[in-house]
mmCIF file of C-alpha atoms in Angstrom:
data_model
loop_
_atom_site.group_PDB
_atom_site.id
_atom_site.type_symbol
_atom_site.label_atom_id
_atom_site.label_comp_id
_atom_site.label_asym_id
_atom_site.label_seq_id
_atom_site.Cartn_x
_atom_site.Cartn_y
_atom_site.Cartn_z
ATOM 1 C CA MET P 1 110.302 139.784 127.405
ATOM 2 C CA ASN P 2 113.618 139.389 125.639
ATOM 3 C CA MET P 3 116.300 140.546 128.101
ATOM 4 C CA SER P 4 118.583 141.544 125.213
ATOM 5 C CA ALA P 5 116.004 144.026 123.904
ATOM 6 C CA GLN P 6 117.190 147.613 123.730
ATOM 7 C CA ARG P 7 116.072 149.628 126.775
ATOM 8 C CA ARG P 8 114.856 153.180 126.170
ATOM 9 C CA LYS P 9 116.005 156.238 128.070
ATOM 10 C CA VAL P 10 113.462 158.437 129.800
ATOM 11 C CA VAL P 11 113.397 161.740 131.614
ATOM 12 C CA VAL P 12 111.558 161.385 134.925
ATOM 13 C CA TYR P 13 109.599 164.340 136.282
ATOM 14 C CA GLU P 14 108.394 165.181 139.778
ATOM 15 C CA TYR P 15 106.188 167.846 141.313
ATOM 16 C CA THR P 16 107.776 170.008 143.996
ATOM 17 C CA ASN P 17 106.705 173.048 145.944
ATOM 18 C CA LYS P 18 107.633 175.217 148.854
ATOM 19 C CA PHE P 19 105.066 175.504 151.599
ATOM 20 C CA GLY P 20 102.079 177.437 150.296
ATOM 21 C CA ASP P 21 103.358 177.712 146.712
ATOM 22 C CA PRO P 22 101.751 175.917 143.764
ATOM 23 C CA LEU P 23 103.245 172.646 142.536
ATOM 24 C CA VAL P 24 105.980 172.966 139.917
ATOM 25 C CA LYS P 25 106.821 170.127 137.514
ATOM 26 C CA GLY P 26 110.584 169.650 137.186
ATOM 27 C CA GLU P 27 113.061 167.042 136.016
ATOM 28 C CA LEU P 28 114.103 164.457 138.597
ATOM 29 C CA GLY P 29 116.686 162.837 136.318
ATOM 30 C CA THR P 30 117.272 160.433 133.449
ATOM 31 C CA GLY P 31 116.826 156.684 133.742
ATOM 32 C CA ILE P 32 116.256 153.485 131.810
ATOM 33 C CA PHE P 33 112.656 152.409 131.202
ATOM 34 C CA HIS P 34 111.937 148.721 131.867
ATOM 35 C CA GLN P 35 108.163 148.363 131.522
ATOM 36 C CA PHE P 36 104.789 149.729 132.565
ATOM 37 C CA GLY P 37 103.002 148.551 135.695
ATOM 38 C CA TYR P 38 100.195 149.750 137.925
ATOM 39 C CA ASP P 39 99.750 150.901 141.485
ATOM 40 C CA CYS P 40 96.808 151.741 143.689
ATOM 41 C CA MET P 41 96.049 154.194 146.430
ATOM 42 C CA GLU P 42 93.331 154.722 148.964
ATOM 43 C CA ASP P 43 91.824 158.037 149.970
ATOM 44 C CA ASP P 44 88.565 159.197 151.513
ATOM 45 C CA ARG P 45 86.719 158.287 148.293
ATOM 46 C CA GLY P 46 88.003 154.710 148.219
ATOM 47 C CA PHE P 47 90.596 152.903 146.114
ATOM 48 C CA SER P 48 91.880 153.985 142.718
ATOM 49 C CA SER P 49 94.524 152.513 140.424
ATOM 50 C CA TYR P 50 96.865 154.198 137.968
ATOM 51 C CA SER P 51 99.540 153.255 135.447
ATOM 52 C CA THR P 52 103.193 153.535 136.432
ATOM 53 C CA ALA P 53 106.532 153.257 134.701
ATOM 54 C CA ILE P 54 109.272 151.045 136.115
ATOM 55 C CA VAL P 55 112.495 153.033 135.719
ATOM 56 C CA GLU P 56 116.068 152.168 136.714
ATOM 57 C CA MET P 57 118.040 155.232 137.787
ATOM 58 C CA PRO P 58 121.827 155.638 137.240
ATOM 59 C CA ASP P 59 122.595 154.664 140.857
ATOM 60 C CA GLY P 60 120.773 151.338 140.364
ATOM 61 C CA SER P 61 117.676 152.301 142.337
ATOM 62 C CA VAL P 62 114.267 151.555 140.841
ATOM 63 C CA ILE P 63 111.419 154.058 140.928
ATOM 64 C CA THR P 64 107.809 153.801 139.772
ATOM 65 C CA PRO P 65 106.602 157.253 138.706
ATOM 66 C CA ALA P 66 103.122 157.696 137.290
ATOM 67 C CA ALA P 67 103.136 156.999 133.547
ATOM 68 C CA ASN P 68 102.463 160.666 132.749
ATOM 69 C CA MET P 69 105.610 161.674 134.662
ATOM 70 C CA ILE P 70 108.110 160.239 132.141
ATOM 71 C CA LYS P 71 109.167 161.211 128.630
ATOM 72 C CA PHE P 72 111.004 158.890 126.237
ATOM 73 C CA ILE P 73 114.141 160.459 124.750
ATOM 74 C CA ASN P 74 116.601 159.467 122.050
ATOM 75 C CA ASP P 75 119.789 159.953 124.104
ATOM 76 C CA GLU P 76 121.106 161.704 127.218
ATOM 77 C CA SER P 77 121.927 164.902 125.282
ATOM 78 C CA GLU P 78 118.201 165.455 124.728
ATOM 79 C CA SER P 79 116.499 167.387 127.478
ATOM 80 C CA GLY P 80 112.969 166.887 128.714
ATOM 81 C CA ASN P 81 111.648 169.530 126.341
ATOM 82 C CA GLY P 82 112.869 167.575 123.295
ATOM 83 C CA THR P 83 115.831 169.777 122.398
ATOM 84 C CA ASN P 84 119.480 168.853 122.357
ATOM 85 C CA THR P 85 121.514 170.317 125.193
ATOM 86 C CA GLU P 86 124.840 170.223 123.327
#
């Protein structure tokens, strides 16, 4: 991959809940998308794999949310729902 290629901004989502409440999808923050990857997990049914996004957050940390937990945006003024916040 060309390291000078333009990186795209993404909104990263996460599911949260209070004990006993249903999960709620909310914005975790905005980061820079680097590429897609994959991860795997094991449960009582065996192993499964899923696509992830490799995202650099503003503090320099790297997270790997599931691919369906990001949204590409045009700039930081665009919120996760696709509207400008200005």
